[in-house]
Short mmCIF file of C-alpha atoms in Angstrom, two decimals:
data_model
loop_
_atom_site.label_atom_id
_atom_site.label_comp_id
_atom_site.label_asym_id
_atom_site.label_seq_id
_atom_site.Cartn_x
_atom_site.Cartn_y
_atom_site.Cartn_z
CA MET X 25 53.46 -67.12 49.09
CA GLU X 26 53.46 -69.46 46.12
CA ASN X 27 52.49 -68.79 42.62
CA LYS X 28 49.76 -71.69 42.65
CA SER X 29 47.97 -69.45 45.08
CA LEU X 30 48.20 -65.76 43.43
CA ASN X 31 46.52 -67.96 40.26
CA ARG X 32 43.89 -68.96 42.28
CA ILE X 33 42.90 -65.83 43.84
CA ILE X 34 43.08 -64.24 40.05
CA TYR X 35 40.74 -66.81 38.85
CA LEU X 36 38.18 -66.28 41.77
CA LEU X 37 38.29 -62.78 41.53
CA ILE X 38 37.20 -62.67 38.12
CA LEU X 39 34.32 -65.03 39.04
CA LEU X 40 33.40 -62.55 41.71
CA PHE X 41 33.56 -59.81 39.43
CA CYS X 42 31.09 -61.63 37.19
CA PHE X 43 28.75 -61.53 40.22
CA ALA X 44 29.30 -58.39 41.26
CA SER X 45 28.80 -56.71 37.47
CA CYS X 46 25.22 -57.97 37.26
CA HIS X 47 24.28 -56.22 40.54
CA ASN X 48 24.58 -52.19 41.23
CA LEU X 49 23.79 -50.91 44.83
CA PHE X 50 22.09 -47.70 43.39
CA ASP X 51 21.29 -46.22 40.29
CA ASP X 52 23.53 -42.69 39.52
CA ASP X 53 21.85 -40.37 37.19
CA ASP X 54 24.61 -38.05 37.42
CA ASP X 55 26.94 -40.08 36.14
CA ASP X 56 29.58 -38.40 33.08
CA GLN X 57 28.61 -34.89 33.72
CA PRO X 58 30.87 -32.39 34.50
CA VAL X 59 31.35 -31.16 38.08
CA SER X 60 33.57 -28.97 40.21
CA GLU X 61 36.93 -27.22 40.08
CA TYR X 62 38.68 -30.63 39.62
CA LEU X 63 36.09 -33.37 38.67
CA VAL X 64 35.21 -33.75 35.22
CA THR X 65 33.15 -36.56 34.97
CA TYR X 66 32.15 -39.56 37.04
CA GLU X 67 30.63 -43.16 36.31
CA MET X 68 30.05 -45.98 38.62
CA ILE X 69 31.01 -49.29 36.92
CA LYS X 70 30.26 -51.83 39.54
CA SER X 71 29.76 -52.49 42.90
CA TYR X 72 29.97 -54.98 45.55
CA THR X 73 27.59 -55.98 48.46
CA PRO X 74 28.83 -56.99 52.13
CA THR X 75 27.91 -60.61 51.33
CA GLN X 76 30.13 -60.97 48.07
CA ILE X 77 32.89 -59.11 50.21
CA GLU X 78 32.35 -61.91 52.86
CA TRP X 79 32.54 -64.97 49.92
CA ALA X 80 35.43 -63.06 48.84
CA PHE X 81 37.46 -63.24 51.76
CA ASP X 82 36.45 -67.02 52.64
CA ASN X 83 37.45 -67.97 48.86
CA LEU X 84 40.37 -65.42 48.05
CA PHE X 85 41.94 -64.85 51.27
CA SER X 86 42.59 -67.86 53.15
CA GLY X 87 46.69 -68.12 52.15
CA TYR X 88 47.09 -64.58 53.56
CA PRO X 89 47.18 -65.23 57.69
CA GLU X 90 47.79 -61.89 57.81
CA LEU X 91 44.49 -60.41 56.40
CA MET X 92 42.10 -63.41 57.88
CA THR X 93 43.05 -61.86 61.38
CA ILE X 94 41.07 -58.83 60.28
CA LYS X 95 38.64 -60.14 58.38
CA ASP X 96 36.05 -58.72 60.58
CA LYS X 97 37.11 -55.06 59.66
CA PHE X 98 35.87 -55.99 55.75
CA ASN X 99 32.64 -55.99 56.03
CA LEU X 100 31.45 -52.88 53.96
CA GLY X 101 30.14 -53.06 50.72
CA LEU X 102 31.73 -50.92 47.91
CA VAL X 103 31.07 -48.70 44.66
CA VAL X 104 33.59 -48.44 42.13
CA TYR X 105 33.78 -45.06 40.03
CA LYS X 106 35.77 -44.21 36.90
CA ILE X 107 36.73 -40.34 37.27
CA SER X 108 38.27 -37.96 35.14
CA TYR X 109 39.55 -34.73 36.43
CA ASN X 110 41.77 -31.46 35.38
CA THR X 111 45.67 -30.99 36.00
CA VAL X 112 48.50 -29.92 33.95
CA LEU X 113 51.71 -30.92 32.79
CA GLN X 114 54.14 -28.35 32.14
CA GLY X 115 51.77 -25.71 32.08
CA LYS X 116 49.47 -27.03 29.49
CA ASP X 117 45.56 -28.05 31.09
CA GLU X 118 45.24 -32.19 30.57
CA VAL X 119 42.39 -33.98 31.77
CA ALA X 120 43.63 -37.19 33.83
CA SER X 121 41.39 -40.27 34.96
CA GLY X 122 41.63 -42.95 37.53
CA LEU X 123 39.63 -45.31 40.00
CA VAL X 124 37.80 -44.78 42.72
CA CYS X 125 36.39 -47.34 45.22
CA ILE X 126 33.60 -45.79 48.09
CA PRO X 127 32.98 -48.16 51.05
CA MET X 128 28.88 -48.15 51.42
CA GLY X 129 28.79 -46.94 55.28
CA GLU X 130 28.14 -43.76 57.27
CA GLY X 131 31.77 -42.83 57.47
CA PRO X 132 33.85 -41.12 58.13
CA PHE X 133 36.44 -42.42 55.83
CA PRO X 134 39.95 -42.25 55.50
CA LEU X 135 41.55 -41.59 51.93
CA LEU X 136 44.09 -43.85 50.57
CA SER X 137 46.14 -43.32 47.60
CA TYR X 138 47.72 -45.89 45.49
CA GLN X 139 50.18 -45.33 42.85
CA ASN X 140 50.81 -48.28 40.68
CA GLY X 141 54.14 -49.48 39.06
CA THR X 142 55.50 -48.68 36.16
CA ASN X 143 52.81 -49.83 32.60
CA THR X 144 53.58 -49.14 29.17
CA GLU X 145 50.08 -50.39 27.97
CA HIS X 146 46.80 -48.27 27.34
CA SER X 147 44.99 -51.23 27.96
CA ASN X 148 46.20 -52.03 31.86
CA ALA X 149 45.47 -48.70 33.45
CA PRO X 150 43.43 -48.91 36.24
CA SER X 151 40.30 -47.16 34.65
CA VAL X 152 40.89 -49.02 31.47
CA ASN X 153 41.34 -52.48 32.96
CA PRO X 154 39.72 -52.49 36.57
CA ASN X 155 39.35 -56.15 36.73
CA ARG X 156 43.52 -56.66 36.67
CA ASP X 157 44.15 -58.93 39.61
CA LEU X 158 45.84 -56.20 41.71
CA TYR X 159 42.96 -53.50 41.21
CA LEU X 160 40.67 -55.92 42.24
CA MET X 161 42.50 -56.31 45.36
CA LEU X 162 42.71 -52.85 46.18
CA GLU X 163 39.27 -52.64 45.53
CA PHE X 164 38.46 -54.89 48.63
CA ILE X 165 40.59 -52.81 50.92
CA SER X 166 38.16 -50.47 50.60
CA SER X 167 35.83 -52.72 52.25
CA ALA X 168 37.78 -51.99 55.53
CA GLY X 169 36.86 -48.06 55.73
CA PHE X 170 38.99 -46.67 53.27
CA VAL X 171 38.16 -44.21 50.29
CA ILE X 172 40.91 -45.33 47.78
CA SER X 173 42.11 -43.25 44.97
CA ILE X 174 44.15 -45.18 41.97
CA PRO X 175 45.56 -42.68 39.79
CA ASP X 176 45.92 -44.13 35.84
CA TYR X 177 48.86 -41.44 35.71
CA LEU X 178 49.16 -39.17 32.38
CA GLY X 179 49.22 -40.70 29.63
CA PHE X 180 46.56 -42.94 30.43
CA GLY X 181 43.01 -43.45 30.32
CA SER X 182 41.52 -39.97 29.31
CA SER X 183 44.82 -38.69 28.52
CA ASP X 184 46.26 -41.87 26.55
CA ASN X 185 46.74 -39.29 23.45
CA ILE X 186 50.04 -37.72 25.23
CA PHE X 187 53.13 -39.76 26.07
CA HIS X 188 53.49 -41.14 29.65
CA PRO X 189 55.89 -38.57 31.40
CA TYR X 190 57.59 -41.73 33.10
CA LEU X 191 59.54 -41.02 36.32
CA HIS X 192 58.85 -37.47 35.78
CA LYS X 193 58.52 -35.56 39.32
CA GLU X 194 56.22 -32.47 38.45
CA SER X 195 53.49 -33.98 36.37
CA THR X 196 53.49 -37.06 38.72
CA VAL X 197 53.03 -35.01 41.82
CA GLN X 198 50.61 -32.90 40.12
CA SER X 199 48.42 -35.56 38.52
CA VAL X 200 48.07 -37.26 41.92
CA ILE X 201 47.48 -34.73 44.18
CA ASP X 202 44.65 -33.18 41.57
CA MET X 203 42.99 -36.51 41.82
CA LEU X 204 42.70 -36.31 45.31
CA ARG X 205 41.02 -33.08 45.43
CA ALA X 206 38.40 -34.62 42.83
CA VAL X 207 38.00 -37.42 44.83
CA GLU X 208 37.20 -34.95 48.01
CA GLU X 209 35.17 -33.53 45.37
CA LEU X 210 33.31 -36.68 44.14
CA ALA X 211 32.64 -37.34 47.75
CA GLN X 212 30.90 -34.22 48.88
CA ILE X 213 28.85 -34.88 45.20
CA ARG X 214 28.04 -38.43 46.82
CA SER X 215 27.14 -37.28 50.08
CA VAL X 216 30.47 -39.33 51.52
CA GLN X 217 32.08 -38.07 54.47
CA LEU X 218 35.84 -37.90 54.56
CA LYS X 219 38.24 -38.35 57.72
CA ASP X 220 40.94 -35.51 57.79
CA GLU X 221 43.20 -38.47 57.16
CA LEU X 222 45.21 -39.29 54.29
CA TYR X 223 47.73 -42.61 53.63
CA ILE X 224 49.69 -43.08 50.46
CA THR X 225 51.63 -46.24 49.28
CA GLY X 226 52.83 -47.60 45.58
CA TYR X 227 55.00 -50.09 44.28
CA SER X 228 58.12 -49.64 41.91
CA GLN X 229 57.31 -46.73 39.69
CA GLY X 230 54.30 -45.98 42.58
CA GLY X 231 56.82 -46.08 45.65
CA TRP X 232 59.39 -43.11 43.63
CA ALA X 233 55.70 -41.64 42.98
CA THR X 234 54.16 -41.92 46.72
CA LEU X 235 57.59 -40.48 48.21
CA GLN X 236 57.65 -37.48 45.35
CA VAL X 237 54.19 -36.80 46.79
CA GLN X 238 55.12 -36.93 50.47
CA LYS X 239 57.53 -34.46 49.89
CA ALA X 240 55.00 -32.24 48.02
CA ILE X 241 52.30 -32.68 50.74
CA GLU X 242 55.00 -32.18 53.66
CA THR X 243 56.76 -28.73 52.24
CA GLN X 244 54.01 -27.31 49.82
CA HIS X 245 50.26 -29.06 50.74
CA SER X 246 50.23 -29.71 54.57
CA ASN X 247 47.42 -26.99 55.21
CA GLU X 248 45.42 -29.22 52.62
CA PHE X 249 46.15 -32.68 53.25
CA ASN X 250 46.83 -34.33 56.78
CA LEU X 251 49.29 -36.86 55.74
CA GLU X 252 49.03 -39.55 58.47
CA ALA X 253 51.31 -41.93 56.80
CA SER X 254 53.39 -43.22 53.68
CA ALA X 255 54.28 -46.56 52.35
CA PRO X 256 56.86 -46.26 49.47
CA ALA X 257 57.75 -49.47 48.31
CA ALA X 258 60.71 -50.80 45.63
CA GLY X 259 60.72 -47.43 44.19
CA PRO X 260 63.99 -46.11 42.18
CA TYR X 261 64.16 -43.00 44.19
CA ASP X 262 67.96 -42.29 43.42
CA LEU X 263 67.70 -42.25 39.29
CA GLY X 264 71.70 -41.72 39.23
CA TYR X 265 72.65 -44.25 41.35
CA ILE X 266 70.32 -46.74 39.36
CA ASN X 267 71.94 -45.42 36.07
CA ASP X 268 75.45 -46.09 37.65
CA TYR X 269 74.35 -49.54 38.43
CA ILE X 270 73.11 -50.60 35.26
CA ARG X 271 76.25 -49.15 33.98
CA GLU X 272 78.63 -51.20 35.51
CA LEU X 273 76.37 -54.59 35.01
CA THR X 274 77.18 -57.08 32.21
CA GLU X 275 73.42 -57.85 31.91
CA TYR X 276 70.17 -56.31 32.95
CA PRO X 277 66.98 -57.98 32.96
CA MET X 278 64.78 -54.73 32.06
CA PRO X 279 66.21 -53.16 29.36
CA TYR X 280 62.52 -51.39 28.57
CA PHE X 281 63.12 -49.41 32.00
CA LEU X 282 65.97 -47.59 30.47
CA GLY X 283 64.15 -46.93 27.20
CA TYR X 284 61.21 -45.55 28.93
CA ILE X 285 63.14 -43.04 30.80
CA CYS X 286 65.45 -41.79 28.08
CA HIS X 287 62.00 -41.69 25.68
CA SER X 288 60.21 -39.68 27.91
CA TYR X 289 62.62 -37.52 29.07
CA SER X 290 63.08 -37.00 25.63
CA ASN X 291 59.34 -36.19 24.85
CA LEU X 292 59.21 -33.66 27.66
CA GLU X 293 62.17 -32.10 26.42
CA VAL X 294 64.36 -31.99 29.73
CA MET X 295 66.90 -34.19 27.66
CA THR X 296 68.33 -33.34 24.30
CA THR X 297 71.00 -35.83 24.31
CA PRO X 298 70.24 -38.12 20.79
CA MET X 299 69.03 -41.79 21.32
CA VAL X 300 71.98 -42.76 18.89
CA GLU X 301 74.24 -41.57 21.78
CA ILE X 302 72.92 -43.61 24.28
CA PHE X 303 71.58 -46.70 22.54
CA ASN X 304 73.48 -48.86 19.99
CA GLU X 305 71.56 -49.90 17.03
CA PRO X 306 69.32 -51.35 15.91
CA TYR X 307 67.59 -50.14 19.27
CA ALA X 308 68.38 -46.51 19.14
CA SER X 309 66.00 -46.45 16.23
CA LYS X 310 63.27 -48.48 17.56
CA ILE X 311 62.56 -47.02 21.00
CA PRO X 312 60.27 -44.56 19.70
CA ASP X 313 58.26 -46.74 18.36
CA LEU X 314 58.41 -49.53 21.23
CA TYR X 315 56.61 -47.20 23.75
CA ASP X 316 53.44 -46.53 21.46
CA GLY X 317 51.16 -47.99 24.65
CA SER X 318 50.36 -51.12 22.58
CA LYS X 319 53.23 -53.28 24.12
CA SER X 320 53.91 -54.76 27.27
CA GLY X 321 57.20 -54.37 29.10
CA GLU X 322 58.15 -57.61 28.43
CA ALA X 323 57.55 -57.12 24.57
CA ILE X 324 59.54 -54.79 24.89
CA ASN X 325 62.16 -56.35 26.13
CA SER X 326 62.26 -58.67 24.05
CA GLU X 327 62.91 -55.91 21.09
CA LEU X 328 66.05 -54.93 23.26
CA THR X 329 68.76 -57.10 24.88
CA THR X 330 69.97 -57.61 28.31
CA VAL X 331 73.29 -57.23 27.65
CA ILE X 332 74.55 -53.69 28.46
CA SER X 333 77.36 -53.66 25.93
CA ASP X 334 75.37 -54.44 23.21
CA LEU X 335 72.43 -52.52 24.83
CA LEU X 336 74.45 -48.98 25.46
CA THR X 337 77.31 -47.40 23.35
CA GLN X 338 80.73 -47.46 25.27
CA ASN X 339 81.03 -43.71 25.58
CA TYR X 340 77.75 -43.67 27.66
CA ILE X 341 78.87 -46.74 29.63
CA THR X 342 82.67 -45.17 30.52
CA ASN X 343 81.74 -41.29 29.96
CA PHE X 344 78.37 -40.94 31.05
CA GLU X 345 79.36 -38.99 34.21
CA THR X 346 81.76 -36.56 32.59
CA ASP X 347 81.02 -36.27 28.61
CA GLY X 348 78.93 -33.26 27.89
CA THR X 349 76.83 -34.80 25.32
CA PHE X 350 74.82 -36.42 28.25
CA SER X 351 74.58 -33.29 30.74
CA SER X 352 71.10 -32.76 29.88
CA LEU X 353 70.74 -36.46 30.89
CA ARG X 354 72.32 -36.19 33.99
CA SER X 355 70.25 -33.36 34.96
CA ALA X 356 66.96 -34.64 34.33
CA LEU X 357 68.00 -37.74 35.86
CA GLU X 358 69.21 -35.54 39.32
CA SER X 359 66.21 -33.46 39.76
CA ASN X 360 63.48 -36.15 39.26
CA SER X 361 65.28 -38.05 41.71
CA ILE X 362 63.90 -37.92 45.57
CA SER X 363 66.48 -36.70 48.00
CA ALA X 364 65.73 -37.36 52.17
CA TRP X 365 64.36 -34.66 54.28
CA HIS X 366 63.69 -34.14 57.92
CA THR X 367 60.05 -35.39 57.57
CA SER X 368 57.22 -35.51 60.56
CA VAL X 369 55.21 -37.97 58.89
CA PRO X 370 55.39 -41.49 59.85
CA THR X 371 57.14 -43.56 56.70
CA LYS X 372 58.09 -47.02 56.23
CA ILE X 373 60.63 -47.82 53.04
CA ILE X 374 60.00 -51.36 51.84
CA HIS X 375 62.14 -53.28 49.72
CA GLY X 376 62.87 -56.82 48.76
CA THR X 377 66.60 -57.78 49.53
CA SER X 378 66.95 -59.55 46.28
CA ASP X 379 65.61 -57.11 43.96
CA ALA X 380 67.38 -56.93 40.53
CA PHE X 381 65.04 -54.02 39.08
CA VAL X 382 65.76 -51.91 41.49
CA PRO X 383 68.57 -52.59 43.59
CA PHE X 384 67.81 -52.91 47.77
CA GLU X 385 70.47 -50.65 48.01
CA VAL X 386 68.74 -47.54 46.64
CA SER X 387 66.34 -47.91 49.66
CA GLN X 388 69.07 -48.53 52.32
CA ASN X 389 70.89 -45.58 51.67
CA LEU X 390 67.92 -43.26 51.33
CA TYR X 391 66.88 -44.87 54.82
CA ASN X 392 70.31 -43.86 56.04
CA ASP X 393 70.31 -40.57 54.36
CA PHE X 394 66.66 -39.79 56.24
CA LYS X 395 68.45 -40.93 59.86
CA GLU X 396 71.12 -38.17 59.10
CA GLU X 397 68.49 -35.34 58.17
CA GLY X 398 67.19 -36.19 61.83
CA ALA X 399 64.21 -38.25 61.26
CA GLY X 400 64.50 -40.33 64.06
CA ASP X 401 61.77 -43.25 64.07
CA GLN X 402 59.68 -41.44 61.71
CA VAL X 403 61.45 -43.57 59.15
CA GLU X 404 61.55 -47.52 58.95
CA LEU X 405 63.28 -49.43 56.64
CA ILE X 406 61.60 -52.74 55.90
CA PRO X 407 63.51 -55.51 54.28
CA LEU X 408 61.46 -58.00 52.31
CA ASN X 409 64.19 -61.02 52.90
CA GLU X 410 64.92 -62.79 49.52
CA MET X 411 62.38 -61.30 47.90
CA ASP X 412 62.86 -59.84 44.29
CA HIS X 413 60.74 -57.28 42.46
CA THR X 414 57.90 -59.12 41.76
CA GLY X 415 57.62 -61.34 44.67
CA GLY X 416 57.40 -58.07 47.05
CA ILE X 417 54.69 -56.47 45.61
CA ILE X 418 51.92 -58.22 47.51
CA PRO X 419 53.97 -58.75 51.12
CA ALA X 420 54.64 -54.77 50.67
CA GLY X 421 50.76 -54.13 49.96
CA LEU X 422 49.75 -56.07 52.64
CA ILE X 423 52.19 -54.57 55.41
CA SER X 424 50.93 -51.23 54.23
CA VAL X 425 47.60 -51.78 54.40
CA LEU X 426 47.74 -53.20 57.93
CA TRP X 427 49.77 -50.46 59.28
CA PHE X 428 47.21 -48.25 58.34
CA LEU X 429 44.27 -50.03 59.64
CA GLU X 430 46.30 -49.82 62.86
CA ILE X 431 46.86 -46.55 62.65
CA SER X 432 43.18 -45.11 61.40
CA ASN X 433 41.94 -47.36 64.20
CA ASP X 434 43.75 -45.81 66.65
#
């Protein structure tokens, strides 16, 4: 898939949004009213008619033959809501937010939760920037008959007053599951009938979050959610492995990932290691100000360095595994990684074989571990041949959606 095709899609999606902004399918006098146990507020922000959806396929998706073969399934109008909902971070009540896409029709509709990838900008949260190309594409998927939940994650949207707990298992799982509960309450309020089917997927950080949520649902919430299938993609499932991988490199193209993890764990007080023990100056002193929600990952990278020996202290590079200085970080990486289990949920682990940000071996190792745990044919590894981290986003999404449609329509 060429970049010019993606650029054309983005341009036309923006044009379509302009049409959608001028037309609401119905008025909603109940917006922004506190309701229910989890749902705090909801606001309809835009809608699309079936005619606009048809236009989108004719003008946007002709370069994606996989989608064109199921064009007839994308025939419903849809409404997009911004919601806020109750959740918890380390025992403290918080109000998080996200986007919800609801198809127009009789239903019942299955529920799909999409966990987005690493974001450092408050302005790029799903509920803040619902016109971003990726979120627009997800909205159109709703026209195939899915109610779609897209969490902002804590630290973004309505909770941008707190620091995002990046790659923190407990709060991520809690916020995603609480949003699913809020979406169910919204569906009830709007008289939308839901199928007893949940599908989950996500990419990069979102792939990691998807697998964390899958395990939590299977082990703790199976009576509440009927998880039909899971498609985690390019996730950093084994944080210790990735840390070792980076320490052994001469250069790493995404140094802001490292700073994000360490700053997150420091804020959460699950890591007590001083930044100066991990990062060389001037980078150690820069890190707290770099992650203030105003800078992109690219901008943060430009303030750091890709040269590992310049970025990280020599003691960290050579003695991380044994030096007591790093014991709290070792523990945090281990406790926020995810190990295989005997899953009963059909799972596709998707990953680009040329990924230099999150190495393909992370998914290969996890797949092997699932097999050792007796998961059998329930888990499948889908290599995206010669695709890097960025190039795998759309193919992984297509694989996931087509698979979910196949299962849901059986």
